[in-house]
Amino acid sequence: MTTDDLGIRGFARGTDRYERARPSYSNEAMDHLCAGAGIGPGTSVLDLAAGTGKLTRLLAERGARVTAVEPSAAMRETFARVVEGVPVLAGTAESIPLPDGAVDVVTVAQAFHWFEPEPALREIARVLRPDGVLALLWNERDQENALVDRLYEVAEWPFGGLCDHRPAIARSAWFEPAKRTLFRRRESLTHDAIVERIATFSYVSAMGDRQRGEMLARVREFIGEYAEPVELAHVTDTYLARRRKVPASG
């Protein structure tokens, strides 16, 4: 199964669970992102690969005029049900259904790693106004926390740890070097909430029923060794990159 197939299959299932179980973003991270990107009342923002609208709602609460684009029909259906007043369009990072220079800011939460960087960054630059800003963020596990590290091992996490996306952005002629900032966060969850969150991971959703059930049972057994609520440590990884007025020659 390719990475693209994993994303398509994984996120086509259980979007209501995704909406319930995935974390939002801290005020600290949002303050940083909005200050750095100039997001405030009246700012036009494209929330790209918006999912069920976790980030979209926070942007709208700060007065931004948000348009969402999401490739998954299942995600769009859930988005339309839980996010009021924000249009959600079918589209991908490599083919955005907006005109040239349409927005001040493009945000991408939990999704840039699914994109083909070169064509996606070129397309993002197309819809940004001159001097517009690309803002990326992820909630990731804190690998320095032993409990979290062991939990993800039991959950058969197939990906690496924190990935530095600055080199991919630097290779694009359309963006200035990205500024990366990390924020640490702790969250108290019940056993059920932890198991449900693991079930939202794309590779878990894409598993067969038997394999998924067996793996989630192992997760429940492991986390059951800890008294509720269980405190999980996370890192919010953020990037801000300004669009160049003209592409860099190279």
mmCIF file of C-alpha atoms in Angstrom:
data_model
loop_
_atom_site.group_PDB
_atom_site.id
_atom_site.type_symbol
_atom_site.label_atom_id
_atom_site.label_comp_id
_atom_site.label_asym_id
_atom_site.label_seq_id
_atom_site.Cartn_x
_atom_site.Cartn_y
_atom_site.Cartn_z
ATOM 1 C CA MET A 1 0.000 0.000 0.000
ATOM 2 C CA THR A 2 1.431 3.395 -0.964
ATOM 3 C CA THR A 3 1.434 6.395 1.356
ATOM 4 C CA ASP A 4 -1.308 8.018 -0.719
ATOM 5 C CA ASP A 5 -3.454 4.867 -0.548
ATOM 6 C CA LEU A 6 -2.940 4.726 3.214
ATOM 7 C CA GLY A 7 -4.188 8.270 3.625
ATOM 8 C CA ILE A 8 -7.183 7.792 1.337
ATOM 9 C CA ARG A 9 -8.258 4.496 2.917
ATOM 10 C CA GLY A 10 -7.433 5.438 6.479
ATOM 11 C CA PHE A 11 -9.228 8.758 6.523
ATOM 12 C CA ALA A 12 -12.270 7.512 4.613
ATOM 13 C CA ARG A 13 -13.249 5.503 7.688
ATOM 14 C CA GLY A 14 -14.375 6.674 11.095
ATOM 15 C CA THR A 15 -14.534 10.429 10.520
ATOM 16 C CA ASP A 16 -16.899 10.870 13.488
ATOM 17 C CA ARG A 17 -14.344 9.091 15.672
ATOM 18 C CA TYR A 18 -11.618 11.317 14.242
ATOM 19 C CA GLU A 19 -13.666 14.391 15.161
ATOM 20 C CA ARG A 20 -14.215 13.149 18.732
ATOM 21 C CA ALA A 21 -10.791 11.766 19.503
ATOM 22 C CA ARG A 22 -8.190 13.951 17.805
ATOM 23 C CA PRO A 23 -6.841 16.820 19.922
ATOM 24 C CA SER A 24 -7.252 20.479 19.118
ATOM 25 C CA TYR A 25 -4.417 23.028 19.300
ATOM 26 C CA SER A 26 -3.285 24.991 22.341
ATOM 27 C CA ASN A 27 -3.845 28.717 22.762
ATOM 28 C CA GLU A 28 -0.070 29.142 22.930
ATOM 29 C CA ALA A 29 0.466 27.513 19.544
ATOM 30 C CA MET A 30 -2.452 29.384 17.999
ATOM 31 C CA ASP A 31 -1.256 32.741 19.347
ATOM 32 C CA HIS A 32 2.145 32.081 17.811
ATOM 33 C CA LEU A 33 0.714 30.985 14.457
ATOM 34 C CA CYS A 34 -1.727 33.894 14.204
ATOM 35 C CA ALA A 35 0.846 36.505 15.222
ATOM 36 C CA GLY A 36 3.436 35.150 12.811
ATOM 37 C CA ALA A 37 1.054 34.809 9.872
ATOM 38 C CA GLY A 38 -0.900 37.990 10.557
ATOM 39 C CA ILE A 39 -4.188 36.162 11.103
ATOM 40 C CA GLY A 40 -6.940 38.264 12.643
ATOM 41 C CA PRO A 41 -10.363 39.750 11.883
ATOM 42 C CA GLY A 42 -10.910 39.865 8.135
ATOM 43 C CA THR A 43 -7.799 37.897 7.133
ATOM 44 C CA SER A 44 -8.566 35.569 4.225
ATOM 45 C CA VAL A 45 -7.324 32.078 5.045
ATOM 46 C CA LEU A 46 -7.351 28.814 3.127
ATOM 47 C CA ASP A 47 -7.323 25.861 5.522
ATOM 48 C CA LEU A 48 -5.925 23.186 3.223
ATOM 49 C CA ALA A 49 -6.613 19.489 3.905
ATOM 50 C CA ALA A 50 -8.939 20.729 6.632
ATOM 51 C CA GLY A 51 -10.187 17.312 7.742
ATOM 52 C CA THR A 52 -13.123 17.717 10.114
ATOM 53 C CA GLY A 53 -12.236 21.352 10.792
ATOM 54 C CA LYS A 54 -10.196 21.144 14.005
ATOM 55 C CA LEU A 55 -8.018 24.096 12.997
ATOM 56 C CA THR A 56 -10.693 25.770 10.870
ATOM 57 C CA ARG A 57 -12.868 26.518 13.891
ATOM 58 C CA LEU A 58 -10.013 28.115 15.814
ATOM 59 C CA LEU A 59 -9.199 30.353 12.848
ATOM 60 C CA ALA A 60 -12.845 31.378 12.445
ATOM 61 C CA GLU A 61 -13.084 32.159 16.169
ATOM 62 C CA ARG A 62 -10.281 34.690 15.682
ATOM 63 C CA GLY A 63 -12.244 36.492 13.006
ATOM 64 C CA ALA A 64 -10.540 35.103 9.903
ATOM 65 C CA ARG A 65 -12.536 34.601 6.700
ATOM 66 C CA VAL A 66 -11.822 30.920 6.154
ATOM 67 C CA THR A 67 -12.324 28.667 3.152
ATOM 68 C CA ALA A 68 -11.623 24.970 3.657
ATOM 69 C CA VAL A 69 -10.386 22.509 1.045
ATOM 70 C CA GLU A 70 -10.419 18.771 1.764
ATOM 71 C CA PRO A 71 -9.893 15.806 -0.609
ATOM 72 C CA SER A 72 -11.869 13.223 1.379
ATOM 73 C CA ALA A 73 -15.622 13.175 0.746
ATOM 74 C CA ALA A 74 -16.180 11.535 4.144
ATOM 75 C CA MET A 75 -14.187 14.257 5.898
ATOM 76 C CA ARG A 76 -16.074 16.982 4.003
ATOM 77 C CA GLU A 77 -19.387 15.463 5.056
ATOM 78 C CA THR A 78 -18.382 15.528 8.728
ATOM 79 C CA PHE A 79 -16.892 19.022 8.362
ATOM 80 C CA ALA A 80 -20.152 20.379 6.905
ATOM 81 C CA ARG A 81 -22.057 18.923 9.857
ATOM 82 C CA VAL A 82 -19.817 20.239 12.656
ATOM 83 C CA VAL A 83 -18.439 23.546 11.318
ATOM 84 C CA GLU A 84 -20.927 26.342 10.701
ATOM 85 C CA GLY A 85 -20.476 29.184 8.271
ATOM 86 C CA VAL A 86 -17.324 27.967 6.511
ATOM 87 C CA PRO A 87 -17.441 26.638 2.945
ATOM 88 C CA VAL A 88 -15.616 23.357 2.338
ATOM 89 C CA LEU A 89 -14.517 22.517 -1.206
ATOM 90 C CA ALA A 90 -13.250 19.331 -2.825
ATOM 91 C CA GLY A 91 -9.602 19.639 -3.813
ATOM 92 C CA THR A 92 -6.031 18.651 -3.102
ATOM 93 C CA ALA A 93 -2.834 20.497 -2.280
ATOM 94 C CA GLU A 94 -1.651 19.913 -5.822
ATOM 95 C CA SER A 95 -4.908 21.186 -7.364
ATOM 96 C CA ILE A 96 -6.564 23.893 -5.253
ATOM 97 C CA PRO A 97 -9.968 25.138 -6.486
ATOM 98 C CA LEU A 98 -9.228 28.836 -5.871
ATOM 99 C CA PRO A 99 -8.052 31.611 -8.215
ATOM 100 C CA ASP A 100 -4.564 33.111 -8.227
ATOM 101 C CA GLY A 101 -3.763 35.353 -5.264
ATOM 102 C CA ALA A 102 -7.036 34.554 -3.516
ATOM 103 C CA VAL A 103 -5.887 34.403 0.117
ATOM 104 C CA ASP A 104 -3.553 36.037 2.633
ATOM 105 C CA VAL A 105 -2.625 32.827 4.449
ATOM 106 C CA VAL A 106 -2.670 29.093 3.778
ATOM 107 C CA THR A 107 -2.774 26.830 6.826
ATOM 108 C CA VAL A 108 -2.143 23.084 6.853
ATOM 109 C CA ALA A 109 -2.700 21.037 10.013
ATOM 110 C CA GLN A 110 -1.652 17.383 10.346
ATOM 111 C CA ALA A 111 -1.398 16.982 6.590
ATOM 112 C CA PHE A 112 1.647 18.466 4.837
ATOM 113 C CA HIS A 113 3.456 15.104 5.076
ATOM 114 C CA TRP A 114 0.825 13.634 2.737
ATOM 115 C CA PHE A 115 1.581 16.188 -0.012
ATOM 116 C CA GLU A 116 3.948 16.006 -2.964
ATOM 117 C CA PRO A 117 6.083 18.931 -1.759
ATOM 118 C CA GLU A 118 7.201 20.525 -5.026
ATOM 119 C CA PRO A 119 3.840 20.707 -6.866
ATOM 120 C CA ALA A 120 1.968 21.422 -3.613
ATOM 121 C CA LEU A 121 4.186 24.355 -2.660
ATOM 122 C CA ARG A 122 3.944 25.746 -6.187
ATOM 123 C CA GLU A 123 0.152 25.526 -6.049
ATOM 124 C CA ILE A 124 -0.004 27.026 -2.557
ATOM 125 C CA ALA A 125 2.157 29.929 -3.763
ATOM 126 C CA ARG A 126 -0.258 30.424 -6.678
ATOM 127 C CA VAL A 127 -3.291 30.999 -4.427
ATOM 128 C CA LEU A 128 -1.370 33.183 -1.954
ATOM 129 C CA ARG A 129 -1.146 36.922 -2.401
ATOM 130 C CA PRO A 130 2.347 38.452 -2.659
ATOM 131 C CA ASP A 131 3.979 38.285 0.782
ATOM 132 C CA GLY A 132 1.325 35.800 1.905
ATOM 133 C CA VAL A 133 2.235 33.220 4.522
ATOM 134 C CA LEU A 134 2.148 29.423 4.686
ATOM 135 C CA ALA A 135 1.563 28.084 8.210
ATOM 136 C CA LEU A 136 2.015 24.392 9.009
ATOM 137 C CA LEU A 137 1.399 22.588 12.288
ATOM 138 C CA TRP A 138 1.193 19.103 13.729
ATOM 139 C CA ASN A 139 0.343 17.587 17.087
ATOM 140 C CA GLU A 140 2.996 14.889 17.528
ATOM 141 C CA ARG A 141 3.962 12.542 20.315
ATOM 142 C CA ASP A 142 6.670 13.654 22.729
ATOM 143 C CA GLN A 143 9.415 11.095 22.161
ATOM 144 C CA GLU A 144 11.182 12.217 25.329
ATOM 145 C CA ASN A 145 8.278 10.847 27.384
ATOM 146 C CA ALA A 146 8.752 7.143 28.212
ATOM 147 C CA LEU A 147 5.023 6.356 28.575
ATOM 148 C CA VAL A 148 4.139 7.923 25.232
ATOM 149 C CA ASP A 149 7.092 6.275 23.508
ATOM 150 C CA ARG A 150 6.051 2.845 24.801
ATOM 151 C CA LEU A 151 2.380 3.451 23.929
ATOM 152 C CA TYR A 152 3.250 4.151 20.308
ATOM 153 C CA GLU A 153 5.453 1.065 20.223
ATOM 154 C CA VAL A 154 2.511 -1.070 21.384
ATOM 155 C CA ALA A 155 0.353 0.678 18.788
ATOM 156 C CA GLU A 156 2.826 -0.424 16.075
ATOM 157 C CA TRP A 157 3.506 3.164 14.924
ATOM 158 C CA PRO A 158 5.057 2.723 11.453
ATOM 159 C CA PHE A 159 6.353 6.246 10.910
ATOM 160 C CA GLY A 160 9.341 8.088 12.299
ATOM 161 C CA GLY A 161 9.362 10.802 14.922
ATOM 162 C CA LEU A 162 9.341 14.545 14.504
ATOM 163 C CA CYS A 163 10.307 15.431 10.955
ATOM 164 C CA ASP A 164 11.945 18.727 10.043
ATOM 165 C CA HIS A 165 10.046 20.084 7.031
ATOM 166 C CA ARG A 166 12.249 23.153 6.546
ATOM 167 C CA PRO A 167 14.430 21.477 3.878
ATOM 168 C CA ALA A 168 11.381 20.676 1.710
ATOM 169 C CA ILE A 169 10.202 24.270 1.949
ATOM 170 C CA ALA A 170 13.716 25.585 1.300
ATOM 171 C CA ARG A 171 13.838 23.635 -1.965
ATOM 172 C CA SER A 172 10.831 25.556 -3.236
ATOM 173 C CA ALA A 173 11.680 28.667 -5.227
ATOM 174 C CA TRP A 174 8.458 30.268 -4.017
ATOM 175 C CA PHE A 175 9.067 30.524 -0.262
ATOM 176 C CA GLU A 176 11.530 32.178 2.064
ATOM 177 C CA PRO A 177 13.179 29.908 4.688
ATOM 178 C CA ALA A 178 10.628 28.611 7.174
ATOM 179 C CA LYS A 179 10.771 29.422 10.882
ATOM 180 C CA ARG A 180 10.107 26.405 13.091
ATOM 181 C CA THR A 181 8.834 26.581 16.683
ATOM 182 C CA LEU A 182 7.831 23.699 18.974
ATOM 183 C CA PHE A 183 5.375 23.829 21.875
ATOM 184 C CA ARG A 184 5.061 21.125 24.521
ATOM 185 C CA ARG A 185 1.687 20.179 25.919
ATOM 186 C CA ARG A 186 0.229 17.650 28.364
ATOM 187 C CA GLU A 187 -3.231 16.181 28.152
ATOM 188 C CA SER A 188 -5.191 14.030 30.620
ATOM 189 C CA LEU A 189 -7.230 11.251 28.991
ATOM 190 C CA THR A 190 -9.260 8.217 29.999
ATOM 191 C CA HIS A 191 -8.278 4.741 28.831
ATOM 192 C CA ASP A 192 -11.207 4.747 26.390
ATOM 193 C CA ALA A 193 -10.176 8.107 24.929
ATOM 194 C CA ILE A 194 -6.621 6.898 24.344
ATOM 195 C CA VAL A 195 -7.748 3.733 22.586
ATOM 196 C CA GLU A 196 -10.199 5.712 20.460
ATOM 197 C CA ARG A 197 -7.479 8.174 19.469
ATOM 198 C CA ILE A 198 -5.140 5.381 18.404
ATOM 199 C CA ALA A 199 -8.009 3.995 16.313
ATOM 200 C CA THR A 200 -8.097 7.261 14.309
ATOM 201 C CA PHE A 201 -4.544 6.849 13.000
ATOM 202 C CA SER A 202 -4.593 6.298 9.238
ATOM 203 C CA TYR A 203 -2.659 3.032 9.296
ATOM 204 C CA VAL A 204 -4.959 1.655 12.024
ATOM 205 C CA SER A 205 -8.130 2.617 10.165
ATOM 206 C CA ALA A 206 -6.739 0.932 7.050
ATOM 207 C CA MET A 207 -6.139 -2.385 8.862
ATOM 208 C CA GLY A 208 -8.441 -5.354 8.521
ATOM 209 C CA ASP A 209 -10.992 -5.731 11.312
ATOM 210 C CA ARG A 210 -9.208 -8.613 13.029
ATOM 211 C CA GLN A 211 -5.752 -7.026 12.940
ATOM 212 C CA ARG A 212 -7.114 -3.693 14.144
ATOM 213 C CA GLY A 213 -9.082 -5.299 16.969
ATOM 214 C CA GLU A 214 -6.086 -7.302 18.191
ATOM 215 C CA MET A 215 -3.785 -4.309 18.150
ATOM 216 C CA LEU A 216 -6.274 -2.059 19.967
ATOM 217 C CA ALA A 217 -6.758 -4.781 22.588
ATOM 218 C CA ARG A 218 -2.999 -4.719 23.234
ATOM 219 C CA VAL A 219 -3.133 -0.941 23.552
ATOM 220 C CA ARG A 220 -5.988 -1.200 26.054
ATOM 221 C CA GLU A 221 -4.121 -3.824 28.078
ATOM 222 C CA PHE A 222 -0.990 -1.674 28.190
ATOM 223 C CA ILE A 223 -2.666 1.602 29.080
ATOM 224 C CA GLY A 224 -4.828 -0.183 31.666
ATOM 225 C CA GLU A 225 -1.710 -0.505 33.818
ATOM 226 C CA TYR A 226 -1.935 3.259 34.481
ATOM 227 C CA ALA A 227 -4.513 4.944 36.708
ATOM 228 C CA GLU A 228 -7.012 7.243 35.035
ATOM 229 C CA PRO A 229 -6.716 9.907 33.863
ATOM 230 C CA VAL A 230 -3.482 9.165 32.041
ATOM 231 C CA GLU A 231 -1.297 12.164 31.256
ATOM 232 C CA LEU A 232 0.066 12.105 27.717
ATOM 233 C CA ALA A 233 2.795 14.437 26.518
ATOM 234 C CA HIS A 234 2.659 15.967 23.045
ATOM 235 C CA VAL A 235 4.615 18.416 20.919
ATOM 236 C CA THR A 236 2.971 20.914 18.569
ATOM 237 C CA ASP A 237 5.385 21.458 15.697
ATOM 238 C CA THR A 238 4.826 24.731 13.790
ATOM 239 C CA TYR A 239 6.297 26.335 10.673
ATOM 240 C CA LEU A 240 5.850 29.787 9.167
ATOM 241 C CA ALA A 241 7.118 30.555 5.650
ATOM 242 C CA ARG A 242 6.500 33.740 3.690
ATOM 243 C CA ARG A 243 5.804 33.604 -0.039
ATOM 244 C CA ARG A 244 8.355 35.318 -2.230
ATOM 245 C CA LYS A 245 7.033 38.050 -4.495
ATOM 246 C CA VAL A 246 8.965 36.423 -7.354
ATOM 247 C CA PRO A 247 10.431 32.909 -7.337
ATOM 248 C CA ALA A 248 14.094 32.594 -6.441
ATOM 249 C CA SER A 249 16.354 31.885 -9.369
ATOM 250 C CA GLY A 250 18.428 28.842 -9.097
#
